[in-house]
């Protein structure tokens, strides 16, 4: 089995095993929350996740998309949210058959199954024609991609001319600055995160900007929202300590348990300035 095939299988298994528990505890949104630019807003944890979506839409100046692709859709949280908000057609892709099946169920439950669809697909080999979507949305899926440049190329390819790519992804701190390259300790910290969350590697936000430029995107914008989202991980840690959650956690399998035990790695990563949360937009 090649390294690429292996990471895909690990990602699939991880989300097949953990998505049910996540939905039970946190609901349909499998991503960070937004706590204001200063990270000090006191909001309900699920509202914070909705706020992240809304802030990203506002920041990206999204108008009225007609056809949306959600790359790494989970169980369809943001896919359905966007379809309802803009009263439009949307399609979500994921590597997890369990996630895709649950997303279809949820679309049916809210009577959006005629306009919103989900399928198992590889973001590096998207099964869609060129120029298919006017909004390509990627909310915390880029960190899972074993080839970041191909991921951006695929997103560019399936965008219609003038269409918008909007991406939020885990990053590490910039290295082209006075801080210099990652230290051995920092790399070891990241390696621990990669192992439990099935990530091949992450890049810095300036690295992503360079990839977007090389792919042909124009009107490229980026920003670091680390301070705004960092409180999320301490809140997740608190919720995981609930006795009922702990019982269900152990029933979900070792990979889910291991991910829960590694939650402090993310919290500490933000605190030391190593783990960053980057947002990027570009037009075709």
GROMACS .gro file of C-alpha atoms in nm:
model
  284
    1UNK     CA    1   0.000   0.000   0.000
    2UNK     CA    2   0.145   0.338  -0.100
    3UNK     CA    3   0.182   0.619   0.153
    4UNK     CA    4  -0.094   0.817  -0.021
    5UNK     CA    5  -0.333   0.522  -0.022
    6UNK     CA    6  -0.248   0.458   0.343
    7UNK     CA    7  -0.332   0.815   0.451
    8UNK     CA    8  -0.664   0.800   0.263
    9UNK     CA    9  -0.752   0.476   0.440
   10UNK     CA   10  -0.657   0.620   0.779
   11UNK     CA   11  -0.870   0.930   0.717
   12UNK     CA   12  -1.166   0.719   0.609
   13UNK     CA   13  -1.140   0.491   0.913
   14UNK     CA   14  -1.092   0.784   1.150
   15UNK     CA   15  -1.408   0.961   1.036
   16UNK     CA   16  -1.608   0.641   0.995
   17UNK     CA   17  -1.541   0.568   1.363
   18UNK     CA   18  -1.561   0.915   1.516
   19UNK     CA   19  -1.833   1.103   1.325
   20UNK     CA   20  -2.124   0.948   1.514
   21UNK     CA   21  -1.982   1.046   1.851
   22UNK     CA   22  -1.894   1.395   1.729
   23UNK     CA   23  -2.250   1.451   1.603
   24UNK     CA   24  -2.394   1.326   1.931
   25UNK     CA   25  -2.178   1.557   2.141
   26UNK     CA   26  -2.131   1.859   1.918
   27UNK     CA   27  -2.388   1.839   1.640
   28UNK     CA   28  -2.343   1.849   1.265
   29UNK     CA   29  -2.050   2.093   1.240
   30UNK     CA   30  -1.707   1.930   1.258
   31UNK     CA   31  -1.488   2.239   1.267
   32UNK     CA   32  -1.360   2.520   1.490
   33UNK     CA   33  -1.580   2.785   1.646
   34UNK     CA   34  -1.527   3.162   1.613
   35UNK     CA   35  -1.497   3.367   1.932
   36UNK     CA   36  -1.441   3.718   1.793
   37UNK     CA   37  -1.115   3.857   1.658
   38UNK     CA   38  -0.979   3.874   2.013
   39UNK     CA   39  -1.101   3.523   2.100
   40UNK     CA   40  -1.291   3.657   2.401
   41UNK     CA   41  -1.657   3.629   2.296
   42UNK     CA   42  -1.860   3.406   2.528
   43UNK     CA   43  -2.094   3.220   2.294
   44UNK     CA   44  -2.256   2.879   2.289
   45UNK     CA   45  -2.015   2.627   2.136
   46UNK     CA   46  -2.247   2.537   1.847
   47UNK     CA   47  -2.326   2.902   1.780
   48UNK     CA   48  -1.951   2.965   1.763
   49UNK     CA   49  -1.931   2.712   1.480
   50UNK     CA   50  -2.213   2.886   1.291
   51UNK     CA   51  -2.035   3.215   1.355
   52UNK     CA   52  -1.722   3.075   1.190
   53UNK     CA   53  -1.918   2.994   0.875
   54UNK     CA   54  -2.080   3.338   0.871
   55UNK     CA   55  -1.750   3.518   0.934
   56UNK     CA   56  -1.586   3.325   0.651
   57UNK     CA   57  -1.870   3.413   0.413
   58UNK     CA   58  -1.851   3.779   0.514
   59UNK     CA   59  -1.472   3.788   0.487
   60UNK     CA   60  -1.483   3.619   0.145
   61UNK     CA   61  -1.756   3.858   0.026
   62UNK     CA   62  -1.974   3.571  -0.091
   63UNK     CA   63  -2.275   3.704  -0.279
   64UNK     CA   64  -2.528   3.464  -0.434
   65UNK     CA   65  -2.362   3.140  -0.545
   66UNK     CA   66  -2.569   2.922  -0.777
   67UNK     CA   67  -2.380   2.595  -0.739
   68UNK     CA   68  -2.160   2.513  -0.441
   69UNK     CA   69  -1.901   2.240  -0.385
   70UNK     CA   70  -1.810   2.157  -0.025
   71UNK     CA   71  -1.476   1.976  -0.028
   72UNK     CA   72  -1.444   1.759   0.283
   73UNK     CA   73  -1.809   1.797   0.381
   74UNK     CA   74  -1.821   1.577   0.692
   75UNK     CA   75  -2.183   1.490   0.765
   76UNK     CA   76  -2.302   1.786   0.560
   77UNK     CA   77  -2.312   2.060   0.824
   78UNK     CA   78  -2.184   2.352   0.620
   79UNK     CA   79  -2.312   2.208   0.289
   80UNK     CA   80  -2.671   2.217   0.412
   81UNK     CA   81  -2.620   2.550   0.588
   82UNK     CA   82  -2.496   2.713   0.268
   83UNK     CA   83  -2.769   2.554   0.055
   84UNK     CA   84  -3.036   2.686   0.292
   85UNK     CA   85  -2.880   3.030   0.330
   86UNK     CA   86  -2.849   3.090  -0.044
   87UNK     CA   87  -3.143   2.874  -0.155
   88UNK     CA   88  -2.918   2.703  -0.405
   89UNK     CA   89  -2.776   2.373  -0.524
   90UNK     CA   90  -2.485   2.222  -0.331
   91UNK     CA   91  -2.273   1.909  -0.345
   92UNK     CA   92  -2.047   1.770  -0.073
   93UNK     CA   93  -1.764   1.519  -0.102
   94UNK     CA   94  -1.588   1.315   0.166
   95UNK     CA   95  -1.364   1.009   0.184
   96UNK     CA   96  -1.591   0.852   0.448
   97UNK     CA   97  -1.886   0.639   0.333
   98UNK     CA   98  -2.033   0.670   0.684
   99UNK     CA   99  -2.022   1.048   0.663
  100UNK     CA  100  -2.170   1.055   0.312
  101UNK     CA  101  -2.457   0.829   0.415
  102UNK     CA  102  -2.535   1.036   0.724
  103UNK     CA  103  -2.516   1.359   0.522
  104UNK     CA  104  -2.773   1.218   0.277
  105UNK     CA  105  -3.000   1.129   0.568
  106UNK     CA  106  -2.971   1.478   0.707
  107UNK     CA  107  -3.048   1.634   0.367
  108UNK     CA  108  -3.362   1.423   0.351
  109UNK     CA  109  -3.459   1.518   0.707
  110UNK     CA  110  -3.455   1.889   0.619
  111UNK     CA  111  -3.613   1.824   0.277
  112UNK     CA  112  -3.312   1.939   0.077
  113UNK     CA  113  -3.237   1.604  -0.090
  114UNK     CA  114  -3.357   1.737  -0.427
  115UNK     CA  115  -3.101   2.017  -0.438
  116UNK     CA  116  -2.819   1.893  -0.211
  117UNK     CA  117  -2.623   1.575  -0.276
  118UNK     CA  118  -2.326   1.395  -0.122
  119UNK     CA  119  -2.081   1.141  -0.251
  120UNK     CA  120  -1.760   0.961  -0.163
  121UNK     CA  121  -1.483   1.119  -0.368
  122UNK     CA  122  -1.115   1.206  -0.351
  123UNK     CA  123  -1.051   1.581  -0.355
  124UNK     CA  124  -0.729   1.523  -0.551
  125UNK     CA  125  -0.921   1.342  -0.826
  126UNK     CA  126  -1.253   1.525  -0.832
  127UNK     CA  127  -1.505   1.350  -1.059
  128UNK     CA  128  -1.647   1.676  -1.194
  129UNK     CA  129  -1.604   1.856  -1.525
  130UNK     CA  130  -1.407   2.179  -1.552
  131UNK     CA  131  -1.597   2.501  -1.473
  132UNK     CA  132  -1.871   2.331  -1.268
  133UNK     CA  133  -1.913   2.546  -0.954
  134UNK     CA  134  -1.914   2.914  -0.872
  135UNK     CA  135  -1.819   2.858  -0.507
  136UNK     CA  136  -1.572   2.593  -0.392
  137UNK     CA  137  -1.576   2.579  -0.012
  138UNK     CA  138  -1.315   2.399   0.197
  139UNK     CA  139  -1.360   2.427   0.573
  140UNK     CA  140  -1.078   2.244   0.752
  141UNK     CA  141  -1.009   1.978   0.491
  142UNK     CA  142  -0.685   2.109   0.339
  143UNK     CA  143  -0.480   1.977   0.630
  144UNK     CA  144  -0.575   1.622   0.527
  145UNK     CA  145  -0.454   1.661   0.167
  146UNK     CA  146  -0.131   1.471   0.091
  147UNK     CA  147  -0.066   1.700  -0.210
  148UNK     CA  148  -0.167   2.058  -0.128
  149UNK     CA  149  -0.076   2.190  -0.473
  150UNK     CA  150  -0.292   1.929  -0.650
  151UNK     CA  151  -0.575   2.006  -0.410
  152UNK     CA  152  -0.565   2.374  -0.509
  153UNK     CA  153  -0.532   2.282  -0.879
  154UNK     CA  154  -0.842   2.064  -0.859
  155UNK     CA  155  -1.037   2.339  -0.684
  156UNK     CA  156  -0.928   2.585  -0.952
  157UNK     CA  157  -1.019   2.342  -1.233
  158UNK     CA  158  -1.377   2.282  -1.120
  159UNK     CA  159  -1.444   2.652  -1.055
  160UNK     CA  160  -1.632   2.849  -1.317
  161UNK     CA  161  -1.448   3.155  -1.452
  162UNK     CA  162  -1.498   3.430  -1.197
  163UNK     CA  163  -1.587   3.171  -0.932
  164UNK     CA  164  -1.463   3.192  -0.574
  165UNK     CA  165  -1.245   2.949  -0.378
  166UNK     CA  166  -1.281   2.991  -0.002
  167UNK     CA  167  -1.056   2.786   0.223
  168UNK     CA  168  -0.994   2.765   0.599
  169UNK     CA  169  -0.723   2.525   0.707
  170UNK     CA  170  -0.487   2.430   0.988
  171UNK     CA  171  -0.138   2.573   0.937
  172UNK     CA  172   0.190   2.600   1.121
  173UNK     CA  173   0.358   2.931   1.195
  174UNK     CA  174   0.535   3.110   0.908
  175UNK     CA  175   0.899   3.015   0.873
  176UNK     CA  176   1.012   3.295   0.639
  177UNK     CA  177   1.056   3.542   0.923
  178UNK     CA  178   1.280   3.617   1.219
  179UNK     CA  179   1.147   3.305   1.392
  180UNK     CA  180   1.315   3.093   1.124
  181UNK     CA  181   1.253   2.729   1.041
  182UNK     CA  182   1.059   2.498   1.269
  183UNK     CA  183   1.262   2.372   1.562
  184UNK     CA  184   1.303   2.003   1.641
  185UNK     CA  185   1.063   2.044   1.933
  186UNK     CA  186   0.805   2.216   1.715
  187UNK     CA  187   0.827   1.947   1.450
  188UNK     CA  188   0.784   1.678   1.714
  189UNK     CA  189   0.476   1.859   1.843
  190UNK     CA  190   0.329   1.870   1.491
  191UNK     CA  191   0.418   1.505   1.431
  192UNK     CA  192   0.205   1.412   1.733
  193UNK     CA  193  -0.089   1.603   1.586
  194UNK     CA  194  -0.036   1.449   1.242
  195UNK     CA  195  -0.035   1.098   1.383
  196UNK     CA  196  -0.360   1.111   1.577
  197UNK     CA  197  -0.559   1.330   1.336
  198UNK     CA  198  -0.444   1.153   1.019
  199UNK     CA  199  -0.267   1.451   0.865
  200UNK     CA  200   0.018   1.406   0.617
  201UNK     CA  201   0.155   1.754   0.700
  202UNK     CA  202   0.045   2.117   0.721
  203UNK     CA  203   0.194   2.428   0.564
  204UNK     CA  204   0.225   2.792   0.664
  205UNK     CA  205  -0.027   3.042   0.530
  206UNK     CA  206   0.238   3.211   0.309
  207UNK     CA  207   0.308   2.868   0.155
  208UNK     CA  208  -0.062   2.835   0.069
  209UNK     CA  209  -0.062   3.183  -0.085
  210UNK     CA  210   0.228   3.083  -0.311
  211UNK     CA  211   0.046   2.767  -0.421
  212UNK     CA  212  -0.270   2.965  -0.499
  213UNK     CA  213  -0.071   3.208  -0.707
  214UNK     CA  214   0.102   2.928  -0.897
  215UNK     CA  215  -0.235   2.768  -0.972
  216UNK     CA  216  -0.356   3.084  -1.142
  217UNK     CA  217  -0.590   3.221  -0.876
  218UNK     CA  218  -0.633   3.597  -0.883
  219UNK     CA  219  -0.753   3.844  -0.618
  220UNK     CA  220  -0.588   3.625  -0.354
  221UNK     CA  221  -0.651   3.726   0.005
  222UNK     CA  222  -0.544   3.557   0.328
  223UNK     CA  223  -0.566   3.613   0.700
  224UNK     CA  224  -0.466   3.447   1.026
  225UNK     CA  225  -0.762   3.377   1.254
  226UNK     CA  226  -0.572   3.180   1.518
  227UNK     CA  227  -0.663   3.408   1.809
  228UNK     CA  228  -1.030   3.401   1.710
  229UNK     CA  229  -1.060   3.021   1.707
  230UNK     CA  230  -0.804   2.903   1.966
  231UNK     CA  231  -1.054   2.885   2.259
  232UNK     CA  232  -1.233   2.604   2.073
  233UNK     CA  233  -0.994   2.333   2.191
  234UNK     CA  234  -1.025   2.400   2.564
  235UNK     CA  235  -1.404   2.391   2.521
  236UNK     CA  236  -1.378   2.057   2.338
  237UNK     CA  237  -1.158   1.921   2.619
  238UNK     CA  238  -1.418   2.023   2.879
  239UNK     CA  239  -1.700   1.857   2.683
  240UNK     CA  240  -1.498   1.535   2.648
  241UNK     CA  241  -1.478   1.503   3.027
  242UNK     CA  242  -1.854   1.449   3.053
  243UNK     CA  243  -1.902   1.095   3.197
  244UNK     CA  244  -2.149   0.989   2.927
  245UNK     CA  245  -1.920   1.120   2.654
  246UNK     CA  246  -1.628   0.929   2.805
  247UNK     CA  247  -1.827   0.606   2.796
  248UNK     CA  248  -1.929   0.658   2.433
  249UNK     CA  249  -1.576   0.764   2.351
  250UNK     CA  250  -1.430   0.431   2.457
  251UNK     CA  251  -1.701   0.250   2.265
  252UNK     CA  252  -1.603   0.435   1.945
  253UNK     CA  253  -1.264   0.265   1.908
  254UNK     CA  254  -0.902   0.335   1.990
  255UNK     CA  255  -0.839   0.594   1.718
  256UNK     CA  256  -1.119   0.811   1.859
  257UNK     CA  257  -0.986   0.767   2.213
  258UNK     CA  258  -0.636   0.854   2.099
  259UNK     CA  259  -0.763   1.169   1.925
  260UNK     CA  260  -0.942   1.274   2.244
  261UNK     CA  261  -0.629   1.217   2.452
  262UNK     CA  262  -0.437   1.435   2.205
  263UNK     CA  263  -0.672   1.734   2.235
  264UNK     CA  264  -0.420   1.921   2.455
  265UNK     CA  265  -0.169   1.905   2.169
  266UNK     CA  266  -0.391   2.140   1.969
  267UNK     CA  267  -0.462   2.370   2.264
  268UNK     CA  268  -0.093   2.389   2.352
  269UNK     CA  269   0.000   2.432   1.985
  270UNK     CA  270  -0.209   2.748   1.966
  271UNK     CA  271  -0.073   2.878   2.295
  272UNK     CA  272   0.288   2.845   2.178
  273UNK     CA  273   0.212   3.009   1.842
  274UNK     CA  274   0.296   2.694   1.647
  275UNK     CA  275  -0.049   2.586   1.530
  276UNK     CA  276  -0.221   2.852   1.321
  277UNK     CA  277  -0.562   2.884   1.157
  278UNK     CA  278  -0.540   3.030   0.809
  279UNK     CA  279  -0.811   3.152   0.574
  280UNK     CA  280  -0.758   3.212   0.204
  281UNK     CA  281  -0.971   3.319  -0.089
  282UNK     CA  282  -0.908   3.348  -0.461
  283UNK     CA  283  -1.096   3.383  -0.787
  284UNK     CA  284  -1.056   3.199  -1.114
   0.00000   0.00000   0.00000
